[in-house]
Amino acid sequence: MSSNLRVDHVVTSGTFSLDGETHEVDNNVWVVGDDDECVVIDAPHSVEEIVRLVGGRQVKAIVATHAHDDHVRVAPELREKVGAPILLHPDDRPVWELTHPDFLWDVDLEDGQTIKVAGAVLKVLHTPGHAPGAVCLYVHDLGCVFTGDTLFEGGPGATGRSFSDADVIKDSIRTKLLDLPDETVVHTGHGPDTTIGAERDHV
Ligand SMILES: [Zn+2]
């Protein structure tokens, strides 16, 4: 593992639209890597702010935790700027097509798949519910999990809109996330970090 392995973070602001409504929203962008290479998790709102966070490193992949427009809006533009493929779980195709109807992402994600960067391993956990193709990324080497909009401080992500299901998200969290160690840091798609132990009673 690289001694400079780290997580970098920026909050970008913009909008989220679904079901005919548009809301102002702040999104977390996470970058996992070392001084030489990295993986970008989600591509909301501002390609310039993400490129600044990457800081000239080689981007191995742009991973979308799900395809809501506030997570994938600038993914194609970022792909052009950094020359990296976009990875998304194929169950989110109907959601992706709401934002990018004319082309697809590059590589399908699947449950249990691993993505290697800077000597670390990101394990893909398919966690449907907030969106059918929602995924979390567990990084044992860093003791953290990136949950997108599946798990927040306070409990599960929203399931009131199209393509969402409250029972499915709870099942996903119980079967895929709650068996991680209590001290695992949860880096979310919006708002502050939490831990698996802190959310155990909220699901
Ligand atoms: Zn979402």
PDB file of C-alpha atoms and ligand atoms in Angstrom:
ATOM      1  CA  MET A   1       0.000   0.000   0.000  1.00  0.00           C
ATOM      2  CA  SER A   2       1.257   3.484  -0.794  1.00  0.00           C
ATOM      3  CA  SER A   3       2.345   5.453   2.267  1.00  0.00           C
ATOM      4  CA  ASN A   4       0.553   8.484   0.886  1.00  0.00           C
ATOM      5  CA  LEU A   5      -2.769   6.696   0.508  1.00  0.00           C
ATOM      6  CA  ARG A   6      -5.491   9.156   1.482  1.00  0.00           C
ATOM      7  CA  VAL A   7      -9.001  10.427   0.944  1.00  0.00           C
ATOM      8  CA  ASP A   8      -9.496  13.927  -0.466  1.00  0.00           C
ATOM      9  CA  HIS A   9     -12.847  15.689  -0.385  1.00  0.00           C
ATOM     10  CA  VAL A  10     -14.673  18.678  -1.804  1.00  0.00           C
ATOM     11  CA  VAL A  11     -18.288  19.843  -1.486  1.00  0.00           C
ATOM     12  CA  THR A  12     -19.888  21.111  -4.676  1.00  0.00           C
ATOM     13  CA  SER A  13     -23.222  22.909  -4.953  1.00  0.00           C
ATOM     14  CA  GLY A  14     -25.919  22.662  -7.597  1.00  0.00           C
ATOM     15  CA  THR A  15     -29.317  21.090  -8.166  1.00  0.00           C
ATOM     16  CA  PHE A  16     -31.007  17.690  -8.025  1.00  0.00           C
ATOM     17  CA  SER A  17     -34.007  17.062 -10.290  1.00  0.00           C
ATOM     18  CA  LEU A  18     -36.386  14.087 -10.338  1.00  0.00           C
ATOM     19  CA  ASP A  19     -40.117  13.562 -10.755  1.00  0.00           C
ATOM     20  CA  GLY A  20     -40.596  17.130 -12.017  1.00  0.00           C
ATOM     21  CA  GLU A  21     -39.076  18.790  -8.933  1.00  0.00           C
ATOM     22  CA  THR A  22     -35.739  20.575  -8.620  1.00  0.00           C
ATOM     23  CA  HIS A  23     -33.926  21.161  -5.323  1.00  0.00           C
ATOM     24  CA  GLU A  24     -30.726  22.991  -4.373  1.00  0.00           C
ATOM     25  CA  VAL A  25     -28.220  20.489  -3.044  1.00  0.00           C
ATOM     26  CA  ASP A  26     -24.623  20.198  -1.791  1.00  0.00           C
ATOM     27  CA  ASN A  27     -22.789  17.024  -2.819  1.00  0.00           C
ATOM     28  CA  ASN A  28     -19.618  15.403  -1.501  1.00  0.00           C
ATOM     29  CA  VAL A  29     -16.966  14.383  -4.012  1.00  0.00           C
ATOM     30  CA  TRP A  30     -14.449  11.840  -2.712  1.00  0.00           C
ATOM     31  CA  VAL A  31     -11.054  11.055  -4.222  1.00  0.00           C
ATOM     32  CA  VAL A  32      -9.122   7.982  -3.020  1.00  0.00           C
ATOM     33  CA  GLY A  33      -5.481   7.605  -3.983  1.00  0.00           C
ATOM     34  CA  ASP A  34      -1.890   8.647  -3.394  1.00  0.00           C
ATOM     35  CA  ASP A  35       0.350  11.267  -5.001  1.00  0.00           C
ATOM     36  CA  ASP A  36       0.348   9.460  -8.361  1.00  0.00           C
ATOM     37  CA  GLU A  37      -3.070   7.950  -9.020  1.00  0.00           C
ATOM     38  CA  CYS A  38      -6.619   8.099  -7.742  1.00  0.00           C
ATOM     39  CA  VAL A  39     -10.253   7.086  -8.144  1.00  0.00           C
ATOM     40  CA  VAL A  40     -13.002   9.739  -8.177  1.00  0.00           C
ATOM     41  CA  ILE A  41     -16.280   8.857  -6.440  1.00  0.00           C
ATOM     42  CA  ASP A  42     -19.221  10.763  -7.959  1.00  0.00           C
ATOM     43  CA  ALA A  43     -19.129  13.708 -10.360  1.00  0.00           C
ATOM     44  CA  PRO A  44     -21.656  16.378  -9.339  1.00  0.00           C
ATOM     45  CA  HIS A  45     -22.099  19.973 -10.483  1.00  0.00           C
ATOM     46  CA  SER A  46     -18.566  21.283 -11.138  1.00  0.00           C
ATOM     47  CA  VAL A  47     -15.912  19.593 -13.248  1.00  0.00           C
ATOM     48  CA  GLU A  48     -13.406  22.348 -12.373  1.00  0.00           C
ATOM     49  CA  GLU A  49     -13.607  21.671  -8.633  1.00  0.00           C
ATOM     50  CA  ILE A  50     -13.128  17.929  -9.174  1.00  0.00           C
ATOM     51  CA  VAL A  51     -10.173  18.464 -11.509  1.00  0.00           C
ATOM     52  CA  ARG A  52      -8.619  20.750  -8.878  1.00  0.00           C
ATOM     53  CA  LEU A  53      -9.033  18.022  -6.236  1.00  0.00           C
ATOM     54  CA  VAL A  54      -7.400  15.462  -8.551  1.00  0.00           C
ATOM     55  CA  GLY A  55      -4.462  17.830  -8.914  1.00  0.00           C
ATOM     56  CA  GLY A  56      -2.867  16.299 -11.991  1.00  0.00           C
ATOM     57  CA  ARG A  57      -2.857  12.710 -10.721  1.00  0.00           C
ATOM     58  CA  GLN A  58      -3.779   9.853 -13.043  1.00  0.00           C
ATOM     59  CA  VAL A  59      -7.475   9.053 -12.593  1.00  0.00           C
ATOM     60  CA  LYS A  60      -8.034   5.298 -12.897  1.00  0.00           C
ATOM     61  CA  ALA A  61     -11.834   5.428 -12.705  1.00  0.00           C
ATOM     62  CA  ILE A  62     -14.822   7.691 -12.143  1.00  0.00           C
ATOM     63  CA  VAL A  63     -17.166   5.612  -9.984  1.00  0.00           C
ATOM     64  CA  ALA A  64     -20.812   6.660  -9.742  1.00  0.00           C
ATOM     65  CA  THR A  65     -22.487   5.541  -6.497  1.00  0.00           C
ATOM     66  CA  HIS A  66     -25.756   5.832  -8.433  1.00  0.00           C
ATOM     67  CA  ALA A  67     -27.091   7.760 -11.426  1.00  0.00           C
ATOM     68  CA  HIS A  68     -29.124  10.606  -9.916  1.00  0.00           C
ATOM     69  CA  ASP A  69     -28.250  13.765 -11.833  1.00  0.00           C
ATOM     70  CA  ASP A  70     -26.519  15.338  -8.818  1.00  0.00           C
ATOM     71  CA  HIS A  71     -24.009  12.451  -8.856  1.00  0.00           C
ATOM     72  CA  VAL A  72     -23.350  11.990 -12.600  1.00  0.00           C
ATOM     73  CA  ARG A  73     -24.093  15.353 -14.239  1.00  0.00           C
ATOM     74  CA  VAL A  74     -20.462  16.214 -15.095  1.00  0.00           C
ATOM     75  CA  ALA A  75     -19.138  12.630 -15.315  1.00  0.00           C
ATOM     76  CA  PRO A  76     -18.862  12.699 -19.149  1.00  0.00           C
ATOM     77  CA  GLU A  77     -17.102  16.078 -19.057  1.00  0.00           C
ATOM     78  CA  LEU A  78     -14.732  14.797 -16.348  1.00  0.00           C
ATOM     79  CA  ARG A  79     -14.067  11.677 -18.459  1.00  0.00           C
ATOM     80  CA  GLU A  80     -12.899  13.916 -21.309  1.00  0.00           C
ATOM     81  CA  LYS A  81     -10.675  16.012 -19.029  1.00  0.00           C
ATOM     82  CA  VAL A  82      -8.917  13.180 -17.166  1.00  0.00           C
ATOM     83  CA  GLY A  83      -9.173  10.275 -19.634  1.00  0.00           C
ATOM     84  CA  ALA A  84     -10.763   7.804 -17.209  1.00  0.00           C
ATOM     85  CA  PRO A  85     -13.750   5.470 -17.659  1.00  0.00           C
ATOM     86  CA  ILE A  86     -17.102   5.984 -15.919  1.00  0.00           C
ATOM     87  CA  LEU A  87     -18.215   2.981 -13.828  1.00  0.00           C
ATOM     88  CA  LEU A  88     -21.880   2.445 -12.877  1.00  0.00           C
ATOM     89  CA  HIS A  89     -24.045  -0.501 -11.848  1.00  0.00           C
ATOM     90  CA  PRO A  90     -26.221  -1.449 -14.861  1.00  0.00           C
ATOM     91  CA  ASP A  91     -29.427  -1.566 -12.793  1.00  0.00           C
ATOM     92  CA  ASP A  92     -29.280   2.247 -12.791  1.00  0.00           C
ATOM     93  CA  ARG A  93     -29.631   2.503 -16.571  1.00  0.00           C
ATOM     94  CA  PRO A  94     -33.191   3.975 -16.453  1.00  0.00           C
ATOM     95  CA  VAL A  95     -31.974   6.598 -13.974  1.00  0.00           C
ATOM     96  CA  TRP A  96     -28.838   7.403 -16.028  1.00  0.00           C
ATOM     97  CA  GLU A  97     -30.947   7.893 -19.161  1.00  0.00           C
ATOM     98  CA  LEU A  98     -32.909  10.697 -17.473  1.00  0.00           C
ATOM     99  CA  THR A  99     -29.701  12.778 -17.404  1.00  0.00           C
ATOM    100  CA  HIS A 100     -27.634  11.368 -20.281  1.00  0.00           C
ATOM    101  CA  PRO A 101     -30.105   9.840 -22.776  1.00  0.00           C
ATOM    102  CA  ASP A 102     -27.762   9.758 -25.767  1.00  0.00           C
ATOM    103  CA  PHE A 103     -24.859   7.668 -24.470  1.00  0.00           C
ATOM    104  CA  LEU A 104     -23.962   5.202 -21.719  1.00  0.00           C
ATOM    105  CA  TRP A 105     -21.210   4.918 -19.128  1.00  0.00           C
ATOM    106  CA  ASP A 106     -18.116   2.822 -19.918  1.00  0.00           C
ATOM    107  CA  VAL A 107     -17.853  -0.139 -17.523  1.00  0.00           C
ATOM    108  CA  ASP A 108     -20.506  -2.015 -15.523  1.00  0.00           C
ATOM    109  CA  LEU A 109     -20.006  -2.426 -11.776  1.00  0.00           C
ATOM    110  CA  GLU A 110     -20.988  -5.676 -10.102  1.00  0.00           C
ATOM    111  CA  ASP A 111     -21.404  -6.743  -6.500  1.00  0.00           C
ATOM    112  CA  GLY A 112     -18.176  -8.032  -4.989  1.00  0.00           C
ATOM    113  CA  GLN A 113     -15.973  -6.524  -7.675  1.00  0.00           C
ATOM    114  CA  THR A 114     -12.732  -4.898  -6.546  1.00  0.00           C
ATOM    115  CA  ILE A 115     -11.136  -1.717  -7.853  1.00  0.00           C
ATOM    116  CA  LYS A 116      -7.437  -1.262  -7.084  1.00  0.00           C
ATOM    117  CA  VAL A 117      -5.794   2.135  -6.652  1.00  0.00           C
ATOM    118  CA  ALA A 118      -2.542   3.179  -4.984  1.00  0.00           C
ATOM    119  CA  GLY A 119      -2.174  -0.319  -3.519  1.00  0.00           C
ATOM    120  CA  ALA A 120      -5.590  -0.156  -1.841  1.00  0.00           C
ATOM    121  CA  VAL A 121      -8.682  -2.146  -2.732  1.00  0.00           C
ATOM    122  CA  LEU A 122     -12.169  -0.668  -3.108  1.00  0.00           C
ATOM    123  CA  LYS A 123     -14.789  -3.396  -2.784  1.00  0.00           C
ATOM    124  CA  VAL A 124     -18.066  -2.785  -4.608  1.00  0.00           C
ATOM    125  CA  LEU A 125     -21.196  -3.532  -2.551  1.00  0.00           C
ATOM    126  CA  HIS A 126     -24.439  -3.427  -4.563  1.00  0.00           C
ATOM    127  CA  THR A 127     -26.925  -1.728  -2.216  1.00  0.00           C
ATOM    128  CA  PRO A 128     -30.186  -1.070  -4.120  1.00  0.00           C
ATOM    129  CA  GLY A 129     -33.022   0.905  -2.558  1.00  0.00           C
ATOM    130  CA  HIS A 130     -32.274   4.607  -2.968  1.00  0.00           C
ATOM    131  CA  ALA A 131     -31.710   3.717  -6.614  1.00  0.00           C
ATOM    132  CA  PRO A 132     -31.742   0.237  -8.201  1.00  0.00           C
ATOM    133  CA  GLY A 133     -28.073   0.407  -9.135  1.00  0.00           C
ATOM    134  CA  ALA A 134     -26.806   2.121  -5.984  1.00  0.00           C
ATOM    135  CA  VAL A 135     -23.436   0.882  -4.753  1.00  0.00           C
ATOM    136  CA  CYS A 136     -21.195   1.460  -1.732  1.00  0.00           C
ATOM    137  CA  LEU A 137     -17.411   1.153  -1.815  1.00  0.00           C
ATOM    138  CA  TYR A 138     -15.670  -0.441   1.183  1.00  0.00           C
ATOM    139  CA  VAL A 139     -11.966   0.269   1.654  1.00  0.00           C
ATOM    140  CA  HIS A 140     -10.587  -2.044   4.328  1.00  0.00           C
ATOM    141  CA  ASP A 141      -7.146  -0.420   4.080  1.00  0.00           C
ATOM    142  CA  LEU A 142      -8.616   2.935   5.154  1.00  0.00           C
ATOM    143  CA  GLY A 143     -11.315   1.624   7.502  1.00  0.00           C
ATOM    144  CA  CYS A 144     -14.000   3.488   5.617  1.00  0.00           C
ATOM    145  CA  VAL A 145     -16.975   2.989   3.327  1.00  0.00           C
ATOM    146  CA  PHE A 146     -18.331   5.405   0.731  1.00  0.00           C
ATOM    147  CA  THR A 147     -22.111   5.098   0.816  1.00  0.00           C
ATOM    148  CA  GLY A 148     -23.394   7.619  -1.720  1.00  0.00           C
ATOM    149  CA  ASP A 149     -27.050   8.223  -0.841  1.00  0.00           C
ATOM    150  CA  THR A 150     -27.606   4.767   0.718  1.00  0.00           C
ATOM    151  CA  LEU A 151     -26.592   5.590   4.328  1.00  0.00           C
ATOM    152  CA  PHE A 152     -26.279   9.003   5.973  1.00  0.00           C
ATOM    153  CA  GLU A 153     -25.750  10.374   9.453  1.00  0.00           C
ATOM    154  CA  GLY A 154     -29.168   9.548  10.912  1.00  0.00           C
ATOM    155  CA  GLY A 155     -30.020   6.529   8.803  1.00  0.00           C
ATOM    156  CA  PRO A 156     -31.000   5.329   5.316  1.00  0.00           C
ATOM    157  CA  GLY A 157     -31.175   7.593   2.257  1.00  0.00           C
ATOM    158  CA  ALA A 158     -34.415   8.878   0.772  1.00  0.00           C
ATOM    159  CA  THR A 159     -36.805   6.426  -0.874  1.00  0.00           C
ATOM    160  CA  GLY A 160     -39.806   8.657  -1.637  1.00  0.00           C
ATOM    161  CA  ARG A 161     -39.147   9.193  -5.345  1.00  0.00           C
ATOM    162  CA  SER A 162     -39.195   7.082  -8.506  1.00  0.00           C
ATOM    163  CA  PHE A 163     -36.951   3.997  -8.707  1.00  0.00           C
ATOM    164  CA  SER A 164     -36.635   3.903  -4.867  1.00  0.00           C
ATOM    165  CA  ASP A 165     -37.842   1.347  -2.306  1.00  0.00           C
ATOM    166  CA  ALA A 166     -37.746   1.697   1.496  1.00  0.00           C
ATOM    167  CA  ASP A 167     -37.798  -2.041   2.259  1.00  0.00           C
ATOM    168  CA  VAL A 168     -35.061  -2.723  -0.267  1.00  0.00           C
ATOM    169  CA  ILE A 169     -32.717  -0.038   1.099  1.00  0.00           C
ATOM    170  CA  LYS A 170     -33.109  -1.326   4.666  1.00  0.00           C
ATOM    171  CA  ASP A 171     -32.390  -4.851   3.504  1.00  0.00           C
ATOM    172  CA  SER A 172     -29.317  -3.631   1.599  1.00  0.00           C
ATOM    173  CA  ILE A 173     -27.943  -1.786   4.627  1.00  0.00           C
ATOM    174  CA  ARG A 174     -28.575  -4.717   6.970  1.00  0.00           C
ATOM    175  CA  THR A 175     -27.053  -7.342   4.688  1.00  0.00           C
ATOM    176  CA  LYS A 176     -24.177  -5.356   3.123  1.00  0.00           C
ATOM    177  CA  LEU A 177     -23.164  -2.589   5.543  1.00  0.00           C
ATOM    178  CA  LEU A 178     -24.034  -3.546   9.117  1.00  0.00           C
ATOM    179  CA  ASP A 179     -21.603  -6.455   9.161  1.00  0.00           C
ATOM    180  CA  LEU A 180     -18.725  -4.003   8.680  1.00  0.00           C
ATOM    181  CA  PRO A 181     -16.832  -3.114  11.883  1.00  0.00           C
ATOM    182  CA  ASP A 182     -18.526  -0.516  14.128  1.00  0.00           C
ATOM    183  CA  GLU A 183     -15.596   1.879  13.822  1.00  0.00           C
ATOM    184  CA  THR A 184     -15.804   1.963  10.003  1.00  0.00           C
ATOM    185  CA  VAL A 185     -16.050   5.612   8.924  1.00  0.00           C
ATOM    186  CA  VAL A 186     -18.983   6.312   6.597  1.00  0.00           C
ATOM    187  CA  HIS A 187     -18.271   8.944   3.919  1.00  0.00           C
ATOM    188  CA  THR A 188     -21.687   9.947   2.556  1.00  0.00           C
ATOM    189  CA  GLY A 189     -22.958  11.549  -0.637  1.00  0.00           C
ATOM    190  CA  HIS A 190     -24.305  14.583   1.229  1.00  0.00           C
ATOM    191  CA  GLY A 191     -23.472  16.031   4.633  1.00  0.00           C
ATOM    192  CA  PRO A 192     -21.174  14.846   7.417  1.00  0.00           C
ATOM    193  CA  ASP A 193     -19.401  11.562   8.023  1.00  0.00           C
ATOM    194  CA  THR A 194     -20.762   9.011  10.453  1.00  0.00           C
ATOM    195  CA  THR A 195     -19.780   5.472  11.475  1.00  0.00           C
ATOM    196  CA  ILE A 196     -21.370   2.062  11.016  1.00  0.00           C
ATOM    197  CA  GLY A 197     -21.702   1.756  14.821  1.00  0.00           C
ATOM    198  CA  ALA A 198     -23.522   5.101  15.102  1.00  0.00           C
ATOM    199  CA  GLU A 199     -26.081   4.117  12.442  1.00  0.00           C
ATOM    200  CA  ARG A 200     -26.670   0.547  13.592  1.00  0.00           C
ATOM    201  CA  ASP A 201     -29.780   1.513  15.565  1.00  0.00           C
ATOM    202  CA  HIS A 202     -31.166   3.821  12.835  1.00  0.00           C
ATOM    203  CA  VAL A 203     -31.876   1.104  10.294  1.00  0.00           C
TER     204      VAL A 203
HETATM  205 ZN    ZN B   1     -29.453  10.182  -4.945  1.00  0.00          ZN
END
